[in-house]
Amino acid sequence: MTEAPLTRERILEAAEDALRRFGPGKATVVDVARALGVSHGSVYRHFPSKAALREAVTGLWLARMMDSLTAVAEEDGPAADRLRRWLDLLIAAKRTRACGDPELFANYLQLAAGARAVVAAHVAHLVQQVARIIGDGIAQGELSTPDPAAAARAVLDATGRFHNPAHAAEWTDPGIDAAFEAVWTLILAGLRTR
Amino acid sequence: MTEAPLTRERILEAAEDALRRFGPGKATVVDVARALGVSHGSVYRHFPSKAALREAVTGLWLARMMDSLTAVAEEDGPAADRLRRWLDLLIAAKRTRACGDPELFANYLQLAAGARAVVAAHVAHLVQQVARIIGDGIAQGELSTPDPAAAARAVLDATGRFHNPAHAAEWTDPGIDAAFEAVWTLILAGLRTR
DNA sequence: CGAATGACAAAAGTCAACATTTGTTATTCG
DNA sequence: CGAATAACAAATGTTGACTTTTGTCATTCG
């Protein structure tokens, strides 16, 4: 039986597993070490703190979520359609994770509450993708807005209720889809100014 | 020395005072009763529960905040200017209270977290005022939007980051005013569709 | 009689002893 | 020598006995 070496990757895997099994409140670094058959001190050789380990797990989790979004952001085609599909995907991804991956979502929620670097990076990444879609729309004459970067940030801010985890409790409201439709109508019109 | 009778109003006054002095976590109905020189049982003659008393206090507090907003909503003049001034006032009022009335703001925050009736009524009231401004704008040919009621709701949702108490922690961010400016540009353009 | 009281039970909150977890470091092991 | 460990101090969390608070109601008082 070969002994796999203790790598950053194996620790992240075990940490994500522990986080999912026990939740962000109960998972300890001793749990992670036990799953790997090592002492908890060894984990601290690869991560400076438990917080750093949690952030790294969240980073991977967010990165996986970004994959399908990136695909839409990099498509060709009408910018308005792409932006709408991109937002739908973002909202669906957040909702799916809130329901289907509650422990890791709670973990993300906690990190988002404190202004952790990994979350800021995630938001910056989202803004960049929206900016790209809006930029394409302007290039094709489909959209028109004075400051595309500001508009991208504004689109994310304006739709925050539907994807910001701070509002997760509202996502089961019956009127939530109608509310998004109204906001979408408003901002799409705003992006089409001439 | 005349004995003032124990009325709903005197209880509300004392309750607001206690809430402000001790904060939502520490104020008890015994505190309220003591300030009035009665037993706490008497308070329960006028309010069915402590929660109801807190809601009533919050209702008054919100109603006072609405006064200046209502004035702007009922003005004449260009709808875009009025809407902008109305939003500025709403945002300023929320920020002022978050900083200057932290105990009652914390109380409001707790009630807003649970979906209390008094908060829902407050939001409905806000929507109504925005709808009025937008309606005026349409009548004057200044604005144009398919569904004014939906647009009013959308304006409030889209600007939530700047007035929803769930985001109070972000109100000290350096970029918050620029972010609002970007959202304002976007939604104003959206309301001017033709 | 109706408003207010105070004694009471149940629920919620407090606090300090105790246990676990985090993070460090001197030592062991291959 | 470098990776892992085990023993440790400090920080954090848990527990359970105790106190306060909430809400009810039979009784009192004007």
PDB file of N, CA and C in Angstrom, chain A residues 33-125:
ATOM      1  N   ALA A  33      -7.239  16.458   9.893  1.00  0.00           N
ATOM      2  CA  ALA A  33      -6.010  15.672  10.066  1.00  0.00           C
ATOM      3  C   ALA A  33      -6.344  14.201  10.259  1.00  0.00           C
ATOM      4  N   ARG A  34      -7.361  13.916  11.058  1.00  0.00           N
ATOM      5  CA  ARG A  34      -7.736  12.525  11.319  1.00  0.00           C
ATOM      6  C   ARG A  34      -8.103  11.820  10.020  1.00  0.00           C
ATOM      7  N   ALA A  35      -8.885  12.509   9.161  1.00  0.00           N
ATOM      8  CA  ALA A  35      -9.290  11.912   7.885  1.00  0.00           C
ATOM      9  C   ALA A  35      -8.070  11.574   7.025  1.00  0.00           C
ATOM     10  N   LEU A  36      -6.994  12.306   7.225  1.00  0.00           N
ATOM     11  CA  LEU A  36      -5.782  12.083   6.435  1.00  0.00           C
ATOM     12  C   LEU A  36      -4.803  11.169   7.162  1.00  0.00           C
ATOM     13  N   GLY A  37      -5.122  10.806   8.408  1.00  0.00           N
ATOM     14  CA  GLY A  37      -4.238   9.945   9.181  1.00  0.00           C
ATOM     15  C   GLY A  37      -2.953  10.630   9.617  1.00  0.00           C
ATOM     16  N   VAL A  38      -3.016  11.931   9.858  1.00  0.00           N
ATOM     17  CA  VAL A  38      -1.832  12.669  10.320  1.00  0.00           C
ATOM     18  C   VAL A  38      -2.208  13.479  11.559  1.00  0.00           C
ATOM     19  N   SER A  39      -1.226  14.091  12.178  1.00  0.00           N
ATOM     20  CA  SER A  39      -1.524  14.951  13.316  1.00  0.00           C
ATOM     21  C   SER A  39      -1.940  16.330  12.804  1.00  0.00           C
ATOM     22  N   HIS A  40      -2.686  17.063  13.617  1.00  0.00           N
ATOM     23  CA  HIS A  40      -3.195  18.348  13.134  1.00  0.00           C
ATOM     24  C   HIS A  40      -2.060  19.344  12.926  1.00  0.00           C
ATOM     25  N   GLY A  41      -0.970  19.152  13.648  1.00  0.00           N
ATOM     26  CA  GLY A  41       0.192  20.024  13.448  1.00  0.00           C
ATOM     27  C   GLY A  41       0.676  20.016  12.007  1.00  0.00           C
ATOM     28  N   SER A  42       0.549  18.870  11.354  1.00  0.00           N
ATOM     29  CA  SER A  42       1.024  18.759   9.967  1.00  0.00           C
ATOM     30  C   SER A  42       0.221  19.648   9.020  1.00  0.00           C
ATOM     31  N   VAL A  43      -1.052  19.803   9.325  1.00  0.00           N
ATOM     32  CA  VAL A  43      -1.876  20.658   8.475  1.00  0.00           C
ATOM     33  C   VAL A  43      -1.323  22.083   8.499  1.00  0.00           C
ATOM     34  N   TYR A  44      -0.826  22.486   9.681  1.00  0.00           N
ATOM     35  CA  TYR A  44      -0.327  23.861   9.828  1.00  0.00           C
ATOM     36  C   TYR A  44       0.993  24.070   9.087  1.00  0.00           C
ATOM     37  N   ARG A  45       1.568  22.999   8.600  1.00  0.00           N
ATOM     38  CA  ARG A  45       2.743  23.143   7.736  1.00  0.00           C
ATOM     39  C   ARG A  45       2.345  23.657   6.351  1.00  0.00           C
ATOM     40  N   HIS A  46       1.095  23.396   5.964  1.00  0.00           N
ATOM     41  CA  HIS A  46       0.643  23.770   4.615  1.00  0.00           C
ATOM     42  C   HIS A  46      -0.267  24.997   4.606  1.00  0.00           C
ATOM     43  N   PHE A  47      -0.952  25.256   5.723  1.00  0.00           N
ATOM     44  CA  PHE A  47      -1.821  26.433   5.818  1.00  0.00           C
ATOM     45  C   PHE A  47      -1.525  27.166   7.121  1.00  0.00           C
ATOM     46  N   PRO A  48      -1.382  28.478   7.065  1.00  0.00           N
ATOM     47  CA  PRO A  48      -0.979  29.226   8.258  1.00  0.00           C
ATOM     48  C   PRO A  48      -2.058  29.248   9.345  1.00  0.00           C
ATOM     49  N   SER A  49      -3.308  29.039   8.994  1.00  0.00           N
ATOM     50  CA  SER A  49      -4.376  29.099   9.987  1.00  0.00           C
ATOM     51  C   SER A  49      -5.595  28.355   9.463  1.00  0.00           C
ATOM     52  N   LYS A  50      -6.503  28.077  10.349  1.00  0.00           N
ATOM     53  CA  LYS A  50      -7.752  27.447   9.940  1.00  0.00           C
ATOM     54  C   LYS A  50      -8.515  28.360   8.976  1.00  0.00           C
ATOM     55  N   ALA A  51      -8.489  29.675   9.245  1.00  0.00           N
ATOM     56  CA  ALA A  51      -9.182  30.629   8.380  1.00  0.00           C
ATOM     57  C   ALA A  51      -8.652  30.538   6.950  1.00  0.00           C
ATOM     58  N   ALA A  52      -7.325  30.430   6.812  1.00  0.00           N
ATOM     59  CA  ALA A  52      -6.723  30.345   5.475  1.00  0.00           C
ATOM     60  C   ALA A  52      -7.188  29.071   4.776  1.00  0.00           C
ATOM     61  N   LEU A  53      -7.276  27.997   5.539  1.00  0.00           N
ATOM     62  CA  LEU A  53      -7.734  26.727   4.963  1.00  0.00           C
ATOM     63  C   LEU A  53      -9.180  26.866   4.478  1.00  0.00           C
ATOM     64  N   ARG A  54     -10.014  27.463   5.293  1.00  0.00           N
ATOM     65  CA  ARG A  54     -11.415  27.666   4.894  1.00  0.00           C
ATOM     66  C   ARG A  54     -11.515  28.541   3.657  1.00  0.00           C
ATOM     67  N   GLU A  55     -10.707  29.588   3.631  1.00  0.00           N
ATOM     68  CA  GLU A  55     -10.731  30.465   2.452  1.00  0.00           C
ATOM     69  C   GLU A  55     -10.342  29.714   1.194  1.00  0.00           C
ATOM     70  N   ALA A  56      -9.311  28.873   1.334  1.00  0.00           N
ATOM     71  CA  ALA A  56      -8.839  28.119   0.162  1.00  0.00           C
ATOM     72  C   ALA A  56      -9.931  27.180  -0.338  1.00  0.00           C
ATOM     73  N   VAL A  57     -10.628  26.519   0.603  1.00  0.00           N
ATOM     74  CA  VAL A  57     -11.727  25.629   0.202  1.00  0.00           C
ATOM     75  C   VAL A  57     -12.805  26.435  -0.516  1.00  0.00           C
ATOM     76  N   THR A  58     -13.134  27.594   0.038  1.00  0.00           N
ATOM     77  CA  THR A  58     -14.167  28.436  -0.571  1.00  0.00           C
ATOM     78  C   THR A  58     -13.744  28.900  -1.958  1.00  0.00           C
ATOM     79  N   GLY A  59     -12.462  29.211  -2.097  1.00  0.00           N
ATOM     80  CA  GLY A  59     -11.951  29.641  -3.399  1.00  0.00           C
ATOM     81  C   GLY A  59     -12.180  28.578  -4.464  1.00  0.00           C
ATOM     82  N   LEU A  60     -11.853  27.334  -4.143  1.00  0.00           N
ATOM     83  CA  LEU A  60     -12.064  26.241  -5.093  1.00  0.00           C
ATOM     84  C   LEU A  60     -13.537  26.092  -5.427  1.00  0.00           C
ATOM     85  N   TRP A  61     -14.350  26.177  -4.388  1.00  0.00           N
ATOM     86  CA  TRP A  61     -15.797  25.987  -4.531  1.00  0.00           C
ATOM     87  C   TRP A  61     -16.374  27.075  -5.445  1.00  0.00           C
ATOM     88  N   LEU A  62     -15.916  28.311  -5.242  1.00  0.00           N
ATOM     89  CA  LEU A  62     -16.367  29.416  -6.093  1.00  0.00           C
ATOM     90  C   LEU A  62     -15.839  29.244  -7.519  1.00  0.00           C
ATOM     91  N   ALA A  63     -14.600  28.805  -7.629  1.00  0.00           N
ATOM     92  CA  ALA A  63     -14.013  28.633  -8.960  1.00  0.00           C
ATOM     93  C   ALA A  63     -14.819  27.620  -9.774  1.00  0.00           C
ATOM     94  N   ARG A  64     -15.239  26.533  -9.126  1.00  0.00           N
ATOM     95  CA  ARG A  64     -16.048  25.533  -9.832  1.00  0.00           C
ATOM     96  C   ARG A  64     -17.357  26.145 -10.293  1.00  0.00           C
ATOM     97  N   MET A  65     -17.917  27.032  -9.441  1.00  0.00           N
ATOM     98  CA  MET A  65     -19.177  27.670  -9.808  1.00  0.00           C
ATOM     99  C   MET A  65     -19.006  28.586 -11.017  1.00  0.00           C
ATOM    100  N   MET A  66     -17.830  29.192 -11.151  1.00  0.00           N
ATOM    101  CA  MET A  66     -17.604  30.155 -12.229  1.00  0.00           C
ATOM    102  C   MET A  66     -17.550  29.508 -13.608  1.00  0.00           C
ATOM    103  N   ASP A  67     -17.270  28.214 -13.676  1.00  0.00           N
ATOM    104  CA  ASP A  67     -16.998  27.594 -14.974  1.00  0.00           C
ATOM    105  C   ASP A  67     -18.085  27.862 -16.004  1.00  0.00           C
ATOM    106  N   SER A  68     -19.337  27.533 -15.647  1.00  0.00           N
ATOM    107  CA  SER A  68     -20.398  27.691 -16.649  1.00  0.00           C
ATOM    108  C   SER A  68     -20.634  29.171 -16.963  1.00  0.00           C
ATOM    109  N   LEU A  69     -20.435  30.034 -15.949  1.00  0.00           N
ATOM    110  CA  LEU A  69     -20.612  31.466 -16.188  1.00  0.00           C
ATOM    111  C   LEU A  69     -19.596  31.970 -17.201  1.00  0.00           C
ATOM    112  N   THR A  70     -18.368  31.550 -17.030  1.00  0.00           N
ATOM    113  CA  THR A  70     -17.306  31.989 -17.935  1.00  0.00           C
ATOM    114  C   THR A  70     -17.640  31.615 -19.372  1.00  0.00           C
ATOM    115  N   ALA A  71     -18.172  30.421 -19.542  1.00  0.00           N
ATOM    116  CA  ALA A  71     -18.533  29.976 -20.889  1.00  0.00           C
ATOM    117  C   ALA A  71     -19.499  30.972 -21.533  1.00  0.00           C
ATOM    118  N   VAL A  72     -20.530  31.368 -20.805  1.00  0.00           N
ATOM    119  CA  VAL A  72     -21.512  32.301 -21.365  1.00  0.00           C
ATOM    120  C   VAL A  72     -20.859  33.663 -21.621  1.00  0.00           C
ATOM    121  N   ALA A  73     -20.015  34.101 -20.679  1.00  0.00           N
ATOM    122  CA  ALA A  73     -19.391  35.417 -20.835  1.00  0.00           C
ATOM    123  C   ALA A  73     -18.532  35.478 -22.082  1.00  0.00           C
ATOM    124  N   GLU A  74     -17.993  34.326 -22.482  1.00  0.00           N
ATOM    125  CA  GLU A  74     -17.060  34.326 -23.614  1.00  0.00           C
ATOM    126  C   GLU A  74     -17.710  33.932 -24.931  1.00  0.00           C
ATOM    127  N   GLU A  75     -19.020  33.668 -24.885  1.00  0.00           N
ATOM    128  CA  GLU A  75     -19.724  33.348 -26.125  1.00  0.00           C
ATOM    129  C   GLU A  75     -19.726  34.526 -27.099  1.00  0.00           C
ATOM    130  N   ASP A  76     -20.170  34.236 -28.336  1.00  0.00           N
ATOM    131  CA  ASP A  76     -20.561  35.312 -29.238  1.00  0.00           C
ATOM    132  C   ASP A  76     -22.079  35.415 -29.170  1.00  0.00           C
ATOM    133  N   GLY A  77     -22.641  36.395 -29.888  1.00  0.00           N
ATOM    134  CA  GLY A  77     -24.098  36.497 -29.931  1.00  0.00           C
ATOM    135  C   GLY A  77     -24.581  37.754 -29.250  1.00  0.00           C
ATOM    136  N   PRO A  78     -25.888  38.009 -29.302  1.00  0.00           N
ATOM    137  CA  PRO A  78     -26.462  39.248 -28.755  1.00  0.00           C
ATOM    138  C   PRO A  78     -26.125  39.402 -27.272  1.00  0.00           C
ATOM    139  N   ALA A  79     -25.617  40.579 -26.914  1.00  0.00           N
ATOM    140  CA  ALA A  79     -25.161  40.801 -25.550  1.00  0.00           C
ATOM    141  C   ALA A  79     -26.306  40.719 -24.541  1.00  0.00           C
ATOM    142  N   ALA A  80     -27.473  41.235 -24.921  1.00  0.00           N
ATOM    143  CA  ALA A  80     -28.597  41.230 -23.983  1.00  0.00           C
ATOM    144  C   ALA A  80     -28.975  39.798 -23.617  1.00  0.00           C
ATOM    145  N   ASP A  81     -29.054  38.922 -24.621  1.00  0.00           N
ATOM    146  CA  ASP A  81     -29.354  37.509 -24.356  1.00  0.00           C
ATOM    147  C   ASP A  81     -28.308  36.896 -23.450  1.00  0.00           C
ATOM    148  N   ARG A  82     -27.056  37.178 -23.753  1.00  0.00           N
ATOM    149  CA  ARG A  82     -25.970  36.585 -22.976  1.00  0.00           C
ATOM    150  C   ARG A  82     -26.018  37.084 -21.544  1.00  0.00           C
ATOM    151  N   LEU A  83     -26.228  38.396 -21.395  1.00  0.00           N
ATOM    152  CA  LEU A  83     -26.273  38.950 -20.034  1.00  0.00           C
ATOM    153  C   LEU A  83     -27.414  38.314 -19.252  1.00  0.00           C
ATOM    154  N   ARG A  84     -28.559  38.170 -19.901  1.00  0.00           N
ATOM    155  CA  ARG A  84     -29.695  37.567 -19.219  1.00  0.00           C
ATOM    156  C   ARG A  84     -29.390  36.126 -18.848  1.00  0.00           C
ATOM    157  N   ARG A  85     -28.817  35.375 -19.794  1.00  0.00           N
ATOM    158  CA  ARG A  85     -28.499  33.981 -19.479  1.00  0.00           C
ATOM    159  C   ARG A  85     -27.439  33.888 -18.392  1.00  0.00           C
ATOM    160  N   TRP A  86     -26.479  34.818 -18.451  1.00  0.00           N
ATOM    161  CA  TRP A  86     -25.417  34.838 -17.433  1.00  0.00           C
ATOM    162  C   TRP A  86     -26.013  35.087 -16.039  1.00  0.00           C
ATOM    163  N   LEU A  87     -26.913  36.062 -15.943  1.00  0.00           N
ATOM    164  CA  LEU A  87     -27.552  36.356 -14.652  1.00  0.00           C
ATOM    165  C   LEU A  87     -28.403  35.173 -14.187  1.00  0.00           C
ATOM    166  N   ASP A  88     -29.161  34.590 -15.110  1.00  0.00           N
ATOM    167  CA  ASP A  88     -29.980  33.420 -14.746  1.00  0.00           C
ATOM    168  C   ASP A  88     -29.098  32.312 -14.189  1.00  0.00           C
ATOM    169  N   LEU A  89     -27.965  32.090 -14.857  1.00  0.00           N
ATOM    170  CA  LEU A  89     -27.043  31.048 -14.398  1.00  0.00           C
ATOM    171  C   LEU A  89     -26.495  31.377 -13.017  1.00  0.00           C
ATOM    172  N   LEU A  90     -26.079  32.622 -12.832  1.00  0.00           N
ATOM    173  CA  LEU A  90     -25.527  33.035 -11.539  1.00  0.00           C
ATOM    174  C   LEU A  90     -26.554  32.812 -10.439  1.00  0.00           C
ATOM    175  N   ILE A  91     -27.775  33.263 -10.695  1.00  0.00           N
ATOM    176  CA  ILE A  91     -28.833  33.129  -9.688  1.00  0.00           C
ATOM    177  C   ILE A  91     -29.137  31.663  -9.434  1.00  0.00           C
ATOM    178  N   ALA A  92     -29.238  30.872 -10.501  1.00  0.00           N
ATOM    179  CA  ALA A  92     -29.526  29.442 -10.330  1.00  0.00           C
ATOM    180  C   ALA A  92     -28.407  28.762  -9.555  1.00  0.00           C
ATOM    181  N   ALA A  93     -27.153  29.130  -9.875  1.00  0.00           N
ATOM    182  CA  ALA A  93     -26.018  28.504  -9.193  1.00  0.00           C
ATOM    183  C   ALA A  93     -26.057  28.808  -7.705  1.00  0.00           C
ATOM    184  N   LYS A  94     -26.327  30.062  -7.370  1.00  0.00           N
ATOM    185  CA  LYS A  94     -26.378  30.428  -5.961  1.00  0.00           C
ATOM    186  C   LYS A  94     -27.519  29.692  -5.254  1.00  0.00           C
ATOM    187  N   ARG A  95     -28.676  29.663  -5.891  1.00  0.00           N
ATOM    188  CA  ARG A  95     -29.814  28.988  -5.264  1.00  0.00           C
ATOM    189  C   ARG A  95     -29.551  27.503  -5.105  1.00  0.00           C
ATOM    190  N   THR A  96     -29.026  26.880  -6.145  1.00  0.00           N
ATOM    191  CA  THR A  96     -28.737  25.447  -6.073  1.00  0.00           C
ATOM    192  C   THR A  96     -27.823  25.153  -4.899  1.00  0.00           C
ATOM    193  N   ARG A  97     -26.771  25.984  -4.761  1.00  0.00           N
ATOM    194  CA  ARG A  97     -25.826  25.742  -3.682  1.00  0.00           C
ATOM    195  C   ARG A  97     -26.425  26.034  -2.318  1.00  0.00           C
ATOM    196  N   ALA A  98     -27.282  27.059  -2.257  1.00  0.00           N
ATOM    197  CA  ALA A  98     -27.915  27.373  -0.969  1.00  0.00           C
ATOM    198  C   ALA A  98     -28.754  26.192  -0.486  1.00  0.00           C
ATOM    199  N   CYS A  99     -29.431  25.523  -1.426  1.00  0.00           N
ATOM    200  CA  CYS A  99     -30.282  24.386  -1.049  1.00  0.00           C
ATOM    201  C   CYS A  99     -29.514  23.087  -0.995  1.00  0.00           C
ATOM    202  N   GLY A 100     -28.697  22.824  -2.016  1.00  0.00           N
ATOM    203  CA  GLY A 100     -28.097  21.512  -2.194  1.00  0.00           C
ATOM    204  C   GLY A 100     -26.755  21.332  -1.518  1.00  0.00           C
ATOM    205  N   ASP A 101     -26.142  22.410  -1.111  1.00  0.00           N
ATOM    206  CA  ASP A 101     -24.813  22.316  -0.492  1.00  0.00           C
ATOM    207  C   ASP A 101     -24.811  23.246   0.729  1.00  0.00           C
ATOM    208  N   PRO A 102     -25.772  23.035   1.643  1.00  0.00           N
ATOM    209  CA  PRO A 102     -26.006  24.040   2.694  1.00  0.00           C
ATOM    210  C   PRO A 102     -24.795  24.302   3.575  1.00  0.00           C
ATOM    211  N   GLU A 103     -23.995  23.280   3.836  1.00  0.00           N
ATOM    212  CA  GLU A 103     -22.867  23.470   4.740  1.00  0.00           C
ATOM    213  C   GLU A 103     -21.811  24.379   4.108  1.00  0.00           C
ATOM    214  N   LEU A 104     -21.472  24.096   2.846  1.00  0.00           N
ATOM    215  CA  LEU A 104     -20.468  24.944   2.196  1.00  0.00           C
ATOM    216  C   LEU A 104     -21.044  26.327   1.904  1.00  0.00           C
ATOM    217  N   PHE A 105     -22.350  26.394   1.680  1.00  0.00           N
ATOM    218  CA  PHE A 105     -22.961  27.709   1.477  1.00  0.00           C
ATOM    219  C   PHE A 105     -22.899  28.531   2.761  1.00  0.00           C
ATOM    220  N   ALA A 106     -23.166  27.891   3.898  1.00  0.00           N
ATOM    221  CA  ALA A 106     -23.064  28.579   5.191  1.00  0.00           C
ATOM    222  C   ALA A 106     -21.637  29.063   5.417  1.00  0.00           C
ATOM    223  N   ASN A 107     -20.701  28.231   5.026  1.00  0.00           N
ATOM    224  CA  ASN A 107     -19.285  28.603   5.123  1.00  0.00           C
ATOM    225  C   ASN A 107     -19.010  29.863   4.302  1.00  0.00           C
ATOM    226  N   TYR A 108     -19.499  29.870   3.075  1.00  0.00           N
ATOM    227  CA  TYR A 108     -19.337  31.024   2.184  1.00  0.00           C
ATOM    228  C   TYR A 108     -20.001  32.253   2.772  1.00  0.00           C
ATOM    229  N   LEU A 109     -21.195  32.070   3.302  1.00  0.00           N
ATOM    230  CA  LEU A 109     -21.948  33.166   3.918  1.00  0.00           C
ATOM    231  C   LEU A 109     -21.146  33.813   5.037  1.00  0.00           C
ATOM    232  N   GLN A 110     -20.514  32.982   5.872  1.00  0.00           N
ATOM    233  CA  GLN A 110     -19.706  33.507   6.978  1.00  0.00           C
ATOM    234  C   GLN A 110     -18.512  34.293   6.455  1.00  0.00           C
ATOM    235  N   LEU A 111     -17.849  33.763   5.443  1.00  0.00           N
ATOM    236  CA  LEU A 111     -16.693  34.470   4.883  1.00  0.00           C
ATOM    237  C   LEU A 111     -17.138  35.770   4.216  1.00  0.00           C
ATOM    238  N   ALA A 112     -18.309  35.736   3.576  1.00  0.00           N
ATOM    239  CA  ALA A 112     -18.808  36.947   2.907  1.00  0.00           C
ATOM    240  C   ALA A 112     -19.130  38.037   3.922  1.00  0.00           C
ATOM    241  N   ALA A 113     -19.592  37.636   5.115  1.00  0.00           N
ATOM    242  CA  ALA A 113     -19.954  38.608   6.156  1.00  0.00           C
ATOM    243  C   ALA A 113     -18.713  39.386   6.595  1.00  0.00           C
ATOM    244  N   GLY A 114     -17.661  38.673   7.018  1.00  0.00           N
ATOM    245  CA  GLY A 114     -16.378  39.346   7.151  1.00  0.00           C
ATOM    246  C   GLY A 114     -15.943  39.619   5.726  1.00  0.00           C
ATOM    247  N   ALA A 115     -15.235  40.702   5.449  1.00  0.00           N
ATOM    248  CA  ALA A 115     -14.919  41.022   4.050  1.00  0.00           C
ATOM    249  C   ALA A 115     -13.652  40.288   3.619  1.00  0.00           C
ATOM    250  N   ARG A 116     -13.776  38.963   3.423  1.00  0.00           N
ATOM    251  CA  ARG A 116     -12.603  38.159   3.118  1.00  0.00           C
ATOM    252  C   ARG A 116     -12.130  38.355   1.689  1.00  0.00           C
ATOM    253  N   ALA A 117     -10.820  38.248   1.504  1.00  0.00           N
ATOM    254  CA  ALA A 117     -10.200  38.483   0.203  1.00  0.00           C
ATOM    255  C   ALA A 117     -10.803  37.596  -0.883  1.00  0.00           C
ATOM    256  N   VAL A 118     -11.049  36.338  -0.539  1.00  0.00           N
ATOM    257  CA  VAL A 118     -11.510  35.394  -1.553  1.00  0.00           C
ATOM    258  C   VAL A 118     -12.870  35.818  -2.110  1.00  0.00           C
ATOM    259  N   VAL A 119     -13.701  36.420  -1.264  1.00  0.00           N
ATOM    260  CA  VAL A 119     -15.020  36.867  -1.715  1.00  0.00           C
ATOM    261  C   VAL A 119     -14.877  38.122  -2.586  1.00  0.00           C
ATOM    262  N   ALA A 120     -14.030  39.038  -2.147  1.00  0.00           N
ATOM    263  CA  ALA A 120     -13.789  40.243  -2.954  1.00  0.00           C
ATOM    264  C   ALA A 120     -13.277  39.853  -4.341  1.00  0.00           C
ATOM    265  N   ALA A 121     -12.398  38.870  -4.377  1.00  0.00           N
ATOM    266  CA  ALA A 121     -11.863  38.424  -5.662  1.00  0.00           C
ATOM    267  C   ALA A 121     -12.979  37.834  -6.525  1.00  0.00           C
ATOM    268  N   HIS A 122     -13.861  37.088  -5.899  1.00  0.00           N
ATOM    269  CA  HIS A 122     -14.991  36.498  -6.616  1.00  0.00           C
ATOM    270  C   HIS A 122     -15.854  37.596  -7.237  1.00  0.00           C
ATOM    271  N   VAL A 123     -16.177  38.611  -6.431  1.00  0.00           N
ATOM    272  CA  VAL A 123     -16.999  39.715  -6.933  1.00  0.00           C
ATOM    273  C   VAL A 123     -16.282  40.429  -8.082  1.00  0.00           C
ATOM    274  N   ALA A 124     -14.989  40.674  -7.900  1.00  0.00           N
ATOM    275  CA  ALA A 124     -14.226  41.335  -8.961  1.00  0.00           C
ATOM    276  C   ALA A 124     -14.299  40.532 -10.261  1.00  0.00           C
ATOM    277  N   HIS A 125     -14.231  39.227 -10.111  1.00  0.00           N
ATOM    278  CA  HIS A 125     -14.304  38.319 -11.259  1.00  0.00           C
ATOM    279  C   HIS A 125     -15.667  38.437 -11.953  1.00  0.00           C
TER     280      HIS A 125
END
